[in-house]
Amino acid sequence: LSEESNNHQRTMGLRVLAKTGSERMVRTMVRYLEDPEPMVRRQAADLIDNLSANTYNEEIRELGLQTLAGLLDDADETVRLAAVNGLSNFDAEEASRALMKTLGDKSFTVRRRATERMTQRIGEELEASLEVDNQYMAESAAYILSRTNHARARRRALELMEKLVGDTYALVAQRLPLTFMDQPGVNLLQATLAEQENLLMDRFFWLLGALSPSEEAATIRIALQDQSE
């Protein structure tokens, strides 16, 4: 597992080491969280989760939990996602508190997974997050609490959805004049704006799914996407 080996070799090497099933290997895995390749860090995170989440060794369990919590700040989205998945396997309030920070993650994929994986709800902190300046955090808190029929959260979700609609229309207004131009740079800009519009609508219907049957919200979202293609 030397640094001279390529990332695929290092990843496979980690898997071989993990097959020993020894909890002591967690300390070895931690070293590879500094690897420059996200693939290697992600694999190390998965293996640390597998070896430490269900162990009876409290020292190893705590090391695994703290290590995964530290990965929530990783620059790579897939590594942060692996950390979220791993922390969800720790049935502890400390794990849920660590996941709280990911409710404001810049990646919608990470935020959405965190809202699904929090095993223990931290009511007071979530309620306080409804009014924070970080819109991502507010949306996540509104989503979680709205699913429990929390009245203030449901009102806040509607406010946030209204803002998402306004932001979407602003992007559409920027993109429409560009449709009459056919230049490589302009086409790239159009594609970028369209991608941002789609992400805003994904967030809108995600919140809608907390206020009404999620299947209905998903069906409407798919229908709208089909019409736009």
PDB file of N, CA, C and O in Angstrom, residues 67-143:
ATOM      1  N   THR A  67     -13.506   9.432  13.783  1.00  0.00           N
ATOM      2  CA  THR A  67     -12.837   9.490  12.485  1.00  0.00           C
ATOM      3  C   THR A  67     -13.820   9.824  11.374  1.00  0.00           C
ATOM      4  O   THR A  67     -13.564  10.687  10.524  1.00  0.00           O
ATOM      5  N   LEU A  68     -14.969   9.154  11.380  1.00  0.00           N
ATOM      6  CA  LEU A  68     -15.984   9.420  10.358  1.00  0.00           C
ATOM      7  C   LEU A  68     -16.540  10.834  10.493  1.00  0.00           C
ATOM      8  O   LEU A  68     -16.806  11.501   9.484  1.00  0.00           O
ATOM      9  N   ALA A  69     -16.695  11.300  11.712  1.00  0.00           N
ATOM     10  CA  ALA A  69     -17.179  12.665  11.919  1.00  0.00           C
ATOM     11  C   ALA A  69     -16.210  13.676  11.320  1.00  0.00           C
ATOM     12  O   ALA A  69     -16.621  14.687  10.733  1.00  0.00           O
ATOM     13  N   GLY A  70     -14.915  13.395  11.430  1.00  0.00           N
ATOM     14  CA  GLY A  70     -13.916  14.289  10.862  1.00  0.00           C
ATOM     15  C   GLY A  70     -13.971  14.329   9.348  1.00  0.00           C
ATOM     16  O   GLY A  70     -13.639  15.357   8.731  1.00  0.00           O
ATOM     17  N   LEU A  71     -14.427  13.244   8.725  1.00  0.00           N
ATOM     18  CA  LEU A  71     -14.501  13.186   7.266  1.00  0.00           C
ATOM     19  C   LEU A  71     -15.654  14.007   6.699  1.00  0.00           C
ATOM     20  O   LEU A  71     -15.755  14.183   5.487  1.00  0.00           O
ATOM     21  N   LEU A  72     -16.528  14.499   7.551  1.00  0.00           N
ATOM     22  CA  LEU A  72     -17.632  15.340   7.068  1.00  0.00           C
ATOM     23  C   LEU A  72     -17.124  16.661   6.517  1.00  0.00           C
ATOM     24  O   LEU A  72     -17.875  17.393   5.867  1.00  0.00           O
ATOM     25  N   ASP A  73     -15.847  16.954   6.756  1.00  0.00           N
ATOM     26  CA  ASP A  73     -15.225  18.175   6.223  1.00  0.00           C
ATOM     27  C   ASP A  73     -14.360  17.891   5.003  1.00  0.00           C
ATOM     28  O   ASP A  73     -13.689  18.791   4.497  1.00  0.00           O
ATOM     29  N   ASP A  74     -14.369  16.642   4.521  1.00  0.00           N
ATOM     30  CA  ASP A  74     -13.539  16.296   3.368  1.00  0.00           C
ATOM     31  C   ASP A  74     -13.953  17.116   2.151  1.00  0.00           C
ATOM     32  O   ASP A  74     -15.131  17.457   1.971  1.00  0.00           O
ATOM     33  N   ALA A  75     -12.982  17.440   1.310  1.00  0.00           N
ATOM     34  CA  ALA A  75     -13.264  18.259   0.122  1.00  0.00           C
ATOM     35  C   ALA A  75     -14.095  17.519  -0.912  1.00  0.00           C
ATOM     36  O   ALA A  75     -14.780  18.139  -1.723  1.00  0.00           O
ATOM     37  N   ASP A  76     -14.061  16.186  -0.886  1.00  0.00           N
ATOM     38  CA  ASP A  76     -14.746  15.398  -1.910  1.00  0.00           C
ATOM     39  C   ASP A  76     -16.142  14.983  -1.441  1.00  0.00           C
ATOM     40  O   ASP A  76     -16.315  14.441  -0.342  1.00  0.00           O
ATOM     41  N   GLU A  77     -17.122  15.214  -2.302  1.00  0.00           N
ATOM     42  CA  GLU A  77     -18.515  14.903  -1.964  1.00  0.00           C
ATOM     43  C   GLU A  77     -18.722  13.426  -1.661  1.00  0.00           C
ATOM     44  O   GLU A  77     -19.452  13.067  -0.718  1.00  0.00           O
ATOM     45  N   THR A  78     -18.099  12.540  -2.440  1.00  0.00           N
ATOM     46  CA  THR A  78     -18.329  11.108  -2.244  1.00  0.00           C
ATOM     47  C   THR A  78     -17.754  10.616  -0.919  1.00  0.00           C
ATOM     48  O   THR A  78     -18.292   9.683  -0.312  1.00  0.00           O
ATOM     49  N   VAL A  79     -16.666  11.235  -0.464  1.00  0.00           N
ATOM     50  CA  VAL A  79     -16.091  10.867   0.834  1.00  0.00           C
ATOM     51  C   VAL A  79     -17.021  11.328   1.954  1.00  0.00           C
ATOM     52  O   VAL A  79     -17.264  10.594   2.921  1.00  0.00           O
ATOM     53  N   ARG A  80     -17.547  12.539   1.830  1.00  0.00           N
ATOM     54  CA  ARG A  80     -18.490  13.033   2.854  1.00  0.00           C
ATOM     55  C   ARG A  80     -19.739  12.161   2.891  1.00  0.00           C
ATOM     56  O   ARG A  80     -20.282  11.863   3.949  1.00  0.00           O
ATOM     57  N   LEU A  81     -20.172  11.711   1.706  1.00  0.00           N
ATOM     58  CA  LEU A  81     -21.347  10.844   1.632  1.00  0.00           C
ATOM     59  C   LEU A  81     -21.065   9.511   2.328  1.00  0.00           C
ATOM     60  O   LEU A  81     -21.928   8.979   3.041  1.00  0.00           O
ATOM     61  N   ALA A  82     -19.871   8.974   2.138  1.00  0.00           N
ATOM     62  CA  ALA A  82     -19.485   7.721   2.799  1.00  0.00           C
ATOM     63  C   ALA A  82     -19.469   7.915   4.312  1.00  0.00           C
ATOM     64  O   ALA A  82     -19.870   7.019   5.069  1.00  0.00           O
ATOM     65  N   ALA A  83     -19.014   9.088   4.755  1.00  0.00           N
ATOM     66  CA  ALA A  83     -18.984   9.376   6.198  1.00  0.00           C
ATOM     67  C   ALA A  83     -20.400   9.448   6.765  1.00  0.00           C
ATOM     68  O   ALA A  83     -20.668   8.948   7.862  1.00  0.00           O
ATOM     69  N   VAL A  84     -21.312  10.059   6.021  1.00  0.00           N
ATOM     70  CA  VAL A  84     -22.708  10.125   6.455  1.00  0.00           C
ATOM     71  C   VAL A  84     -23.289   8.726   6.577  1.00  0.00           C
ATOM     72  O   VAL A  84     -23.939   8.382   7.575  1.00  0.00           O
ATOM     73  N   ASN A  85     -23.064   7.908   5.562  1.00  0.00           N
ATOM     74  CA  ASN A  85     -23.562   6.531   5.599  1.00  0.00           C
ATOM     75  C   ASN A  85     -22.982   5.769   6.789  1.00  0.00           C
ATOM     76  O   ASN A  85     -23.688   5.010   7.466  1.00  0.00           O
ATOM     77  N   GLY A  86     -21.693   5.978   7.030  1.00  0.00           N
ATOM     78  CA  GLY A  86     -21.047   5.283   8.135  1.00  0.00           C
ATOM     79  C   GLY A  86     -21.582   5.717   9.485  1.00  0.00           C
ATOM     80  O   GLY A  86     -21.883   4.878  10.354  1.00  0.00           O
ATOM     81  N   LEU A  87     -21.729   7.010   9.690  1.00  0.00           N
ATOM     82  CA  LEU A  87     -22.216   7.511  10.973  1.00  0.00           C
ATOM     83  C   LEU A  87     -23.629   7.048  11.265  1.00  0.00           C
ATOM     84  O   LEU A  87     -24.013   6.879  12.423  1.00  0.00           O
ATOM     85  N   SER A  88     -24.413   6.823  10.226  1.00  0.00           N
ATOM     86  CA  SER A  88     -25.794   6.381  10.438  1.00  0.00           C
ATOM     87  C   SER A  88     -25.852   4.976  11.030  1.00  0.00           C
ATOM     88  O   SER A  88     -26.896   4.558  11.537  1.00  0.00           O
ATOM     89  N   ASN A  89     -24.739   4.251  10.980  1.00  0.00           N
ATOM     90  CA  ASN A  89     -24.705   2.908  11.552  1.00  0.00           C
ATOM     91  C   ASN A  89     -24.336   2.902  13.025  1.00  0.00           C
ATOM     92  O   ASN A  89     -24.328   1.846  13.663  1.00  0.00           O
ATOM     93  N   PHE A  90     -24.045   4.092  13.571  1.00  0.00           N
ATOM     94  CA  PHE A  90     -23.750   4.207  14.995  1.00  0.00           C
ATOM     95  C   PHE A  90     -25.022   4.672  15.706  1.00  0.00           C
ATOM     96  O   PHE A  90     -25.499   5.783  15.491  1.00  0.00           O
ATOM     97  N   ASP A  91     -25.587   3.806  16.512  1.00  0.00           N
ATOM     98  CA  ASP A  91     -26.820   4.142  17.222  1.00  0.00           C
ATOM     99  C   ASP A  91     -26.449   4.946  18.461  1.00  0.00           C
ATOM    100  O   ASP A  91     -26.487   4.457  19.590  1.00  0.00           O
ATOM    101  N   ALA A  92     -26.080   6.201  18.237  1.00  0.00           N
ATOM    102  CA  ALA A  92     -25.647   7.056  19.338  1.00  0.00           C
ATOM    103  C   ALA A  92     -26.018   8.501  19.036  1.00  0.00           C
ATOM    104  O   ALA A  92     -25.998   8.929  17.882  1.00  0.00           O
ATOM    105  N   GLU A  93     -26.361   9.219  20.083  1.00  0.00           N
ATOM    106  CA  GLU A  93     -26.715  10.625  19.905  1.00  0.00           C
ATOM    107  C   GLU A  93     -25.541  11.415  19.353  1.00  0.00           C
ATOM    108  O   GLU A  93     -25.719  12.351  18.571  1.00  0.00           O
ATOM    109  N   GLU A  94     -24.328  11.008  19.718  1.00  0.00           N
ATOM    110  CA  GLU A  94     -23.133  11.701  19.237  1.00  0.00           C
ATOM    111  C   GLU A  94     -23.038  11.642  17.717  1.00  0.00           C
ATOM    112  O   GLU A  94     -22.620  12.604  17.069  1.00  0.00           O
ATOM    113  N   ALA A  95     -23.454  10.515  17.139  1.00  0.00           N
ATOM    114  CA  ALA A  95     -23.425  10.385  15.683  1.00  0.00           C
ATOM    115  C   ALA A  95     -24.437  11.327  15.041  1.00  0.00           C
ATOM    116  O   ALA A  95     -24.147  11.978  14.032  1.00  0.00           O
ATOM    117  N   SER A  96     -25.624  11.423  15.632  1.00  0.00           N
ATOM    118  CA  SER A  96     -26.634  12.323  15.088  1.00  0.00           C
ATOM    119  C   SER A  96     -26.197  13.780  15.211  1.00  0.00           C
ATOM    120  O   SER A  96     -26.468  14.599  14.335  1.00  0.00           O
ATOM    121  N   ARG A  97     -25.522  14.091  16.295  1.00  0.00           N
ATOM    122  CA  ARG A  97     -25.027  15.472  16.465  1.00  0.00           C
ATOM    123  C   ARG A  97     -23.952  15.785  15.426  1.00  0.00           C
ATOM    124  O   ARG A  97     -23.867  16.911  14.929  1.00  0.00           O
ATOM    125  N   ALA A  98     -23.140  14.790  15.107  1.00  0.00           N
ATOM    126  CA  ALA A  98     -22.132  14.995  14.062  1.00  0.00           C
ATOM    127  C   ALA A  98     -22.814  15.211  12.716  1.00  0.00           C
ATOM    128  O   ALA A  98     -22.398  16.062  11.919  1.00  0.00           O
ATOM    129  N   LEU A  99     -23.889  14.473  12.466  1.00  0.00           N
ATOM    130  CA  LEU A  99     -24.599  14.604  11.198  1.00  0.00           C
ATOM    131  C   LEU A  99     -25.297  15.958  11.061  1.00  0.00           C
ATOM    132  O   LEU A  99     -25.603  16.380   9.942  1.00  0.00           O
ATOM    133  N   MET A 100     -25.554  16.628  12.173  1.00  0.00           N
ATOM    134  CA  MET A 100     -26.222  17.926  12.122  1.00  0.00           C
ATOM    135  C   MET A 100     -25.492  18.889  11.195  1.00  0.00           C
ATOM    136  O   MET A 100     -26.118  19.644  10.448  1.00  0.00           O
ATOM    137  N   LYS A 101     -24.161  18.862  11.228  1.00  0.00           N
ATOM    138  CA  LYS A 101     -23.401  19.818  10.424  1.00  0.00           C
ATOM    139  C   LYS A 101     -23.586  19.584   8.927  1.00  0.00           C
ATOM    140  O   LYS A 101     -23.501  20.511   8.129  1.00  0.00           O
ATOM    141  N   THR A 102     -23.880  18.324   8.557  1.00  0.00           N
ATOM    142  CA  THR A 102     -24.039  18.028   7.132  1.00  0.00           C
ATOM    143  C   THR A 102     -25.385  18.514   6.597  1.00  0.00           C
ATOM    144  O   THR A 102     -25.583  18.536   5.387  1.00  0.00           O
ATOM    145  N   LEU A 103     -26.281  18.918   7.485  1.00  0.00           N
ATOM    146  CA  LEU A 103     -27.565  19.442   7.012  1.00  0.00           C
ATOM    147  C   LEU A 103     -27.375  20.760   6.276  1.00  0.00           C
ATOM    148  O   LEU A 103     -28.274  21.213   5.570  1.00  0.00           O
ATOM    149  N   GLY A 104     -26.210  21.369   6.433  1.00  0.00           N
ATOM    150  CA  GLY A 104     -25.901  22.595   5.709  1.00  0.00           C
ATOM    151  C   GLY A 104     -24.825  22.395   4.660  1.00  0.00           C
ATOM    152  O   GLY A 104     -24.257  23.372   4.149  1.00  0.00           O
ATOM    153  N   ASP A 105     -24.528  21.135   4.327  1.00  0.00           N
ATOM    154  CA  ASP A 105     -23.493  20.824   3.339  1.00  0.00           C
ATOM    155  C   ASP A 105     -23.841  21.443   1.989  1.00  0.00           C
ATOM    156  O   ASP A 105     -25.010  21.550   1.614  1.00  0.00           O
ATOM    157  N   LYS A 106     -22.819  21.842   1.245  1.00  0.00           N
ATOM    158  CA  LYS A 106     -23.044  22.466  -0.065  1.00  0.00           C
ATOM    159  C   LYS A 106     -23.606  21.496  -1.084  1.00  0.00           C
ATOM    160  O   LYS A 106     -24.155  21.898  -2.108  1.00  0.00           O
ATOM    161  N   SER A 107     -23.466  20.192  -0.830  1.00  0.00           N
ATOM    162  CA  SER A 107     -23.980  19.171  -1.750  1.00  0.00           C
ATOM    163  C   SER A 107     -25.386  18.747  -1.340  1.00  0.00           C
ATOM    164  O   SER A 107     -25.602  18.272  -0.219  1.00  0.00           O
ATOM    165  N   PHE A 108     -26.334  18.893  -2.264  1.00  0.00           N
ATOM    166  CA  PHE A 108     -27.703  18.459  -1.986  1.00  0.00           C
ATOM    167  C   PHE A 108     -27.751  16.950  -1.750  1.00  0.00           C
ATOM    168  O   PHE A 108     -28.522  16.455  -0.921  1.00  0.00           O
ATOM    169  N   THR A 109     -26.933  16.192  -2.459  1.00  0.00           N
ATOM    170  CA  THR A 109     -26.893  14.743  -2.280  1.00  0.00           C
ATOM    171  C   THR A 109     -26.512  14.378  -0.853  1.00  0.00           C
ATOM    172  O   THR A 109     -27.128  13.502  -0.232  1.00  0.00           O
ATOM    173  N   VAL A 110     -25.507  15.062  -0.315  1.00  0.00           N
ATOM    174  CA  VAL A 110     -25.069  14.798   1.056  1.00  0.00           C
ATOM    175  C   VAL A 110     -26.142  15.221   2.054  1.00  0.00           C
ATOM    176  O   VAL A 110     -26.460  14.491   2.999  1.00  0.00           O
ATOM    177  N   ARG A 111     -26.722  16.399   1.843  1.00  0.00           N
ATOM    178  CA  ARG A 111     -27.759  16.884   2.761  1.00  0.00           C
ATOM    179  C   ARG A 111     -28.950  15.930   2.787  1.00  0.00           C
ATOM    180  O   ARG A 111     -29.473  15.585   3.851  1.00  0.00           O
ATOM    181  N   ARG A 112     -29.391  15.531   1.615  1.00  0.00           N
ATOM    182  CA  ARG A 112     -30.562  14.660   1.535  1.00  0.00           C
ATOM    183  C   ARG A 112     -30.301  13.324   2.225  1.00  0.00           C
ATOM    184  O   ARG A 112     -31.164  12.818   2.953  1.00  0.00           O
ATOM    185  N   ARG A 113     -29.112  12.771   2.025  1.00  0.00           N
ATOM    186  CA  ARG A 113     -28.782  11.499   2.674  1.00  0.00           C
ATOM    187  C   ARG A 113     -28.744  11.666   4.196  1.00  0.00           C
ATOM    188  O   ARG A 113     -29.200  10.792   4.931  1.00  0.00           O
ATOM    189  N   ALA A 114     -28.208  12.786   4.660  1.00  0.00           N
ATOM    190  CA  ALA A 114     -28.131  13.016   6.103  1.00  0.00           C
ATOM    191  C   ALA A 114     -29.513  13.081   6.734  1.00  0.00           C
ATOM    192  O   ALA A 114     -29.744  12.543   7.822  1.00  0.00           O
ATOM    193  N   THR A 115     -30.458  13.726   6.052  1.00  0.00           N
ATOM    194  CA  THR A 115     -31.813  13.816   6.605  1.00  0.00           C
ATOM    195  C   THR A 115     -32.473  12.443   6.670  1.00  0.00           C
ATOM    196  O   THR A 115     -33.323  12.201   7.529  1.00  0.00           O
ATOM    197  N   GLU A 116     -32.070  11.543   5.793  1.00  0.00           N
ATOM    198  CA  GLU A 116     -32.632  10.194   5.786  1.00  0.00           C
ATOM    199  C   GLU A 116     -31.994   9.305   6.842  1.00  0.00           C
ATOM    200  O   GLU A 116     -32.620   8.357   7.329  1.00  0.00           O
ATOM    201  N   ARG A 117     -30.732   9.616   7.192  1.00  0.00           N
ATOM    202  CA  ARG A 117     -29.952   8.696   8.010  1.00  0.00           C
ATOM    203  C   ARG A 117     -29.838   9.086   9.488  1.00  0.00           C
ATOM    204  O   ARG A 117     -29.261   8.318  10.260  1.00  0.00           O
ATOM    205  N   MET A 118     -30.324  10.242   9.869  1.00  0.00           N
ATOM    206  CA  MET A 118     -30.230  10.621  11.286  1.00  0.00           C
ATOM    207  C   MET A 118     -31.132   9.706  12.094  1.00  0.00           C
ATOM    208  O   MET A 118     -32.356   9.740  11.979  1.00  0.00           O
ATOM    209  N   THR A 119     -30.525   8.857  12.947  1.00  0.00           N
ATOM    210  CA  THR A 119     -31.290   7.860  13.694  1.00  0.00           C
ATOM    211  C   THR A 119     -31.930   8.448  14.945  1.00  0.00           C
ATOM    212  O   THR A 119     -32.920   7.925  15.440  1.00  0.00           O
ATOM    213  N   GLN A 120     -31.356   9.518  15.468  1.00  0.00           N
ATOM    214  CA  GLN A 120     -31.920  10.162  16.644  1.00  0.00           C
ATOM    215  C   GLN A 120     -32.155  11.630  16.323  1.00  0.00           C
ATOM    216  O   GLN A 120     -31.243  12.343  15.913  1.00  0.00           O
ATOM    217  N   ARG A 121     -33.379  12.072  16.489  1.00  0.00           N
ATOM    218  CA  ARG A 121     -33.731  13.450  16.165  1.00  0.00           C
ATOM    219  C   ARG A 121     -33.351  14.376  17.316  1.00  0.00           C
ATOM    220  O   ARG A 121     -33.661  14.101  18.475  1.00  0.00           O
ATOM    221  N   ILE A 122     -32.681  15.440  16.985  1.00  0.00           N
ATOM    222  CA  ILE A 122     -32.250  16.407  17.991  1.00  0.00           C
ATOM    223  C   ILE A 122     -33.158  17.621  17.850  1.00  0.00           C
ATOM    224  O   ILE A 122     -32.844  18.596  17.166  1.00  0.00           O
ATOM    225  N   GLY A 123     -34.324  17.543  18.491  1.00  0.00           N
ATOM    226  CA  GLY A 123     -35.399  18.492  18.264  1.00  0.00           C
ATOM    227  C   GLY A 123     -35.031  19.945  18.453  1.00  0.00           C
ATOM    228  O   GLY A 123     -35.294  20.780  17.582  1.00  0.00           O
ATOM    229  N   GLU A 124     -34.426  20.274  19.568  1.00  0.00           N
ATOM    230  CA  GLU A 124     -34.134  21.678  19.869  1.00  0.00           C
ATOM    231  C   GLU A 124     -33.174  22.278  18.854  1.00  0.00           C
ATOM    232  O   GLU A 124     -33.362  23.412  18.403  1.00  0.00           O
ATOM    233  N   GLU A 125     -32.145  21.541  18.494  1.00  0.00           N
ATOM    234  CA  GLU A 125     -31.172  22.054  17.524  1.00  0.00           C
ATOM    235  C   GLU A 125     -31.806  22.196  16.144  1.00  0.00           C
ATOM    236  O   GLU A 125     -31.506  23.132  15.403  1.00  0.00           O
ATOM    237  N   LEU A 126     -32.670  21.266  15.794  1.00  0.00           N
ATOM    238  CA  LEU A 126     -33.344  21.346  14.499  1.00  0.00           C
ATOM    239  C   LEU A 126     -34.280  22.552  14.450  1.00  0.00           C
ATOM    240  O   LEU A 126     -34.329  23.266  13.451  1.00  0.00           O
ATOM    241  N   GLU A 127     -35.015  22.781  15.529  1.00  0.00           N
ATOM    242  CA  GLU A 127     -35.924  23.925  15.570  1.00  0.00           C
ATOM    243  C   GLU A 127     -35.152  25.231  15.439  1.00  0.00           C
ATOM    244  O   GLU A 127     -35.581  26.150  14.738  1.00  0.00           O
ATOM    245  N   ALA A 128     -34.005  25.307  16.110  1.00  0.00           N
ATOM    246  CA  ALA A 128     -33.182  26.516  16.020  1.00  0.00           C
ATOM    247  C   ALA A 128     -32.647  26.716  14.611  1.00  0.00           C
ATOM    248  O   ALA A 128     -32.433  27.853  14.167  1.00  0.00           O
ATOM    249  N   SER A 129     -32.450  25.614  13.878  1.00  0.00           N
ATOM    250  CA  SER A 129     -31.892  25.690  12.528  1.00  0.00           C
ATOM    251  C   SER A 129     -32.901  26.161  11.490  1.00  0.00           C
ATOM    252  O   SER A 129     -32.527  26.485  10.363  1.00  0.00           O
ATOM    253  N   LEU A 130     -34.166  26.203  11.856  1.00  0.00           N
ATOM    254  CA  LEU A 130     -35.193  26.630  10.903  1.00  0.00           C
ATOM    255  C   LEU A 130     -34.988  28.065  10.444  1.00  0.00           C
ATOM    256  O   LEU A 130     -35.352  28.427   9.320  1.00  0.00           O
ATOM    257  N   GLU A 131     -34.415  28.892  11.299  1.00  0.00           N
ATOM    258  CA  GLU A 131     -34.306  30.317  10.992  1.00  0.00           C
ATOM    259  C   GLU A 131     -32.878  30.783  10.731  1.00  0.00           C
ATOM    260  O   GLU A 131     -32.618  31.980  10.701  1.00  0.00           O
ATOM    261  N   VAL A 132     -31.948  29.858  10.555  1.00  0.00           N
ATOM    262  CA  VAL A 132     -30.556  30.255  10.329  1.00  0.00           C
ATOM    263  C   VAL A 132     -30.401  30.852   8.933  1.00  0.00           C
ATOM    264  O   VAL A 132     -31.235  30.652   8.044  1.00  0.00           O
ATOM    265  N   ASP A 133     -29.315  31.601   8.740  1.00  0.00           N
ATOM    266  CA  ASP A 133     -29.056  32.233   7.443  1.00  0.00           C
ATOM    267  C   ASP A 133     -28.694  31.222   6.362  1.00  0.00           C
ATOM    268  O   ASP A 133     -28.913  31.473   5.174  1.00  0.00           O
ATOM    269  N   ASN A 134     -28.105  30.107   6.784  1.00  0.00           N
ATOM    270  CA  ASN A 134     -27.725  29.064   5.828  1.00  0.00           C
ATOM    271  C   ASN A 134     -28.997  28.398   5.300  1.00  0.00           C
ATOM    272  O   ASN A 134     -29.649  27.615   5.997  1.00  0.00           O
ATOM    273  N   GLN A 135     -29.372  28.715   4.055  1.00  0.00           N
ATOM    274  CA  GLN A 135     -30.624  28.189   3.512  1.00  0.00           C
ATOM    275  C   GLN A 135     -30.611  26.674   3.419  1.00  0.00           C
ATOM    276  O   GLN A 135     -31.650  26.019   3.598  1.00  0.00           O
ATOM    277  N   TYR A 136     -29.451  26.090   3.135  1.00  0.00           N
ATOM    278  CA  TYR A 136     -29.357  24.638   3.062  1.00  0.00           C
ATOM    279  C   TYR A 136     -29.737  24.002   4.412  1.00  0.00           C
ATOM    280  O   TYR A 136     -30.495  23.028   4.468  1.00  0.00           O
ATOM    281  N   MET A 137     -29.185  24.563   5.484  1.00  0.00           N
ATOM    282  CA  MET A 137     -29.472  24.049   6.820  1.00  0.00           C
ATOM    283  C   MET A 137     -30.950  24.213   7.159  1.00  0.00           C
ATOM    284  O   MET A 137     -31.589  23.304   7.698  1.00  0.00           O
ATOM    285  N   ALA A 138     -31.497  25.379   6.821  1.00  0.00           N
ATOM    286  CA  ALA A 138     -32.909  25.640   7.108  1.00  0.00           C
ATOM    287  C   ALA A 138     -33.807  24.666   6.350  1.00  0.00           C
ATOM    288  O   ALA A 138     -34.791  24.149   6.893  1.00  0.00           O
ATOM    289  N   GLU A 139     -33.490  24.409   5.084  1.00  0.00           N
ATOM    290  CA  GLU A 139     -34.282  23.463   4.296  1.00  0.00           C
ATOM    291  C   GLU A 139     -34.234  22.064   4.908  1.00  0.00           C
ATOM    292  O   GLU A 139     -35.264  21.379   5.002  1.00  0.00           O
ATOM    293  N   SER A 140     -33.054  21.633   5.308  1.00  0.00           N
ATOM    294  CA  SER A 140     -32.908  20.290   5.878  1.00  0.00           C
ATOM    295  C   SER A 140     -33.693  20.161   7.184  1.00  0.00           C
ATOM    296  O   SER A 140     -34.377  19.153   7.417  1.00  0.00           O
ATOM    297  N   ALA A 141     -33.579  21.183   8.037  1.00  0.00           N
ATOM    298  CA  ALA A 141     -34.312  21.152   9.310  1.00  0.00           C
ATOM    299  C   ALA A 141     -35.810  21.161   9.058  1.00  0.00           C
ATOM    300  O   ALA A 141     -36.572  20.427   9.707  1.00  0.00           O
ATOM    301  N   ALA A 142     -36.251  21.985   8.105  1.00  0.00           N
ATOM    302  CA  ALA A 142     -37.681  22.048   7.780  1.00  0.00           C
ATOM    303  C   ALA A 142     -38.169  20.712   7.246  1.00  0.00           C
ATOM    304  O   ALA A 142     -39.281  20.264   7.563  1.00  0.00           O
ATOM    305  N   TYR A 143     -37.339  20.062   6.439  1.00  0.00           N
ATOM    306  CA  TYR A 143     -37.721  18.766   5.869  1.00  0.00           C
ATOM    307  C   TYR A 143     -37.920  17.723   6.975  1.00  0.00           C
ATOM    308  O   TYR A 143     -38.945  17.034   7.027  1.00  0.00           O
TER     309      TYR A 143
END
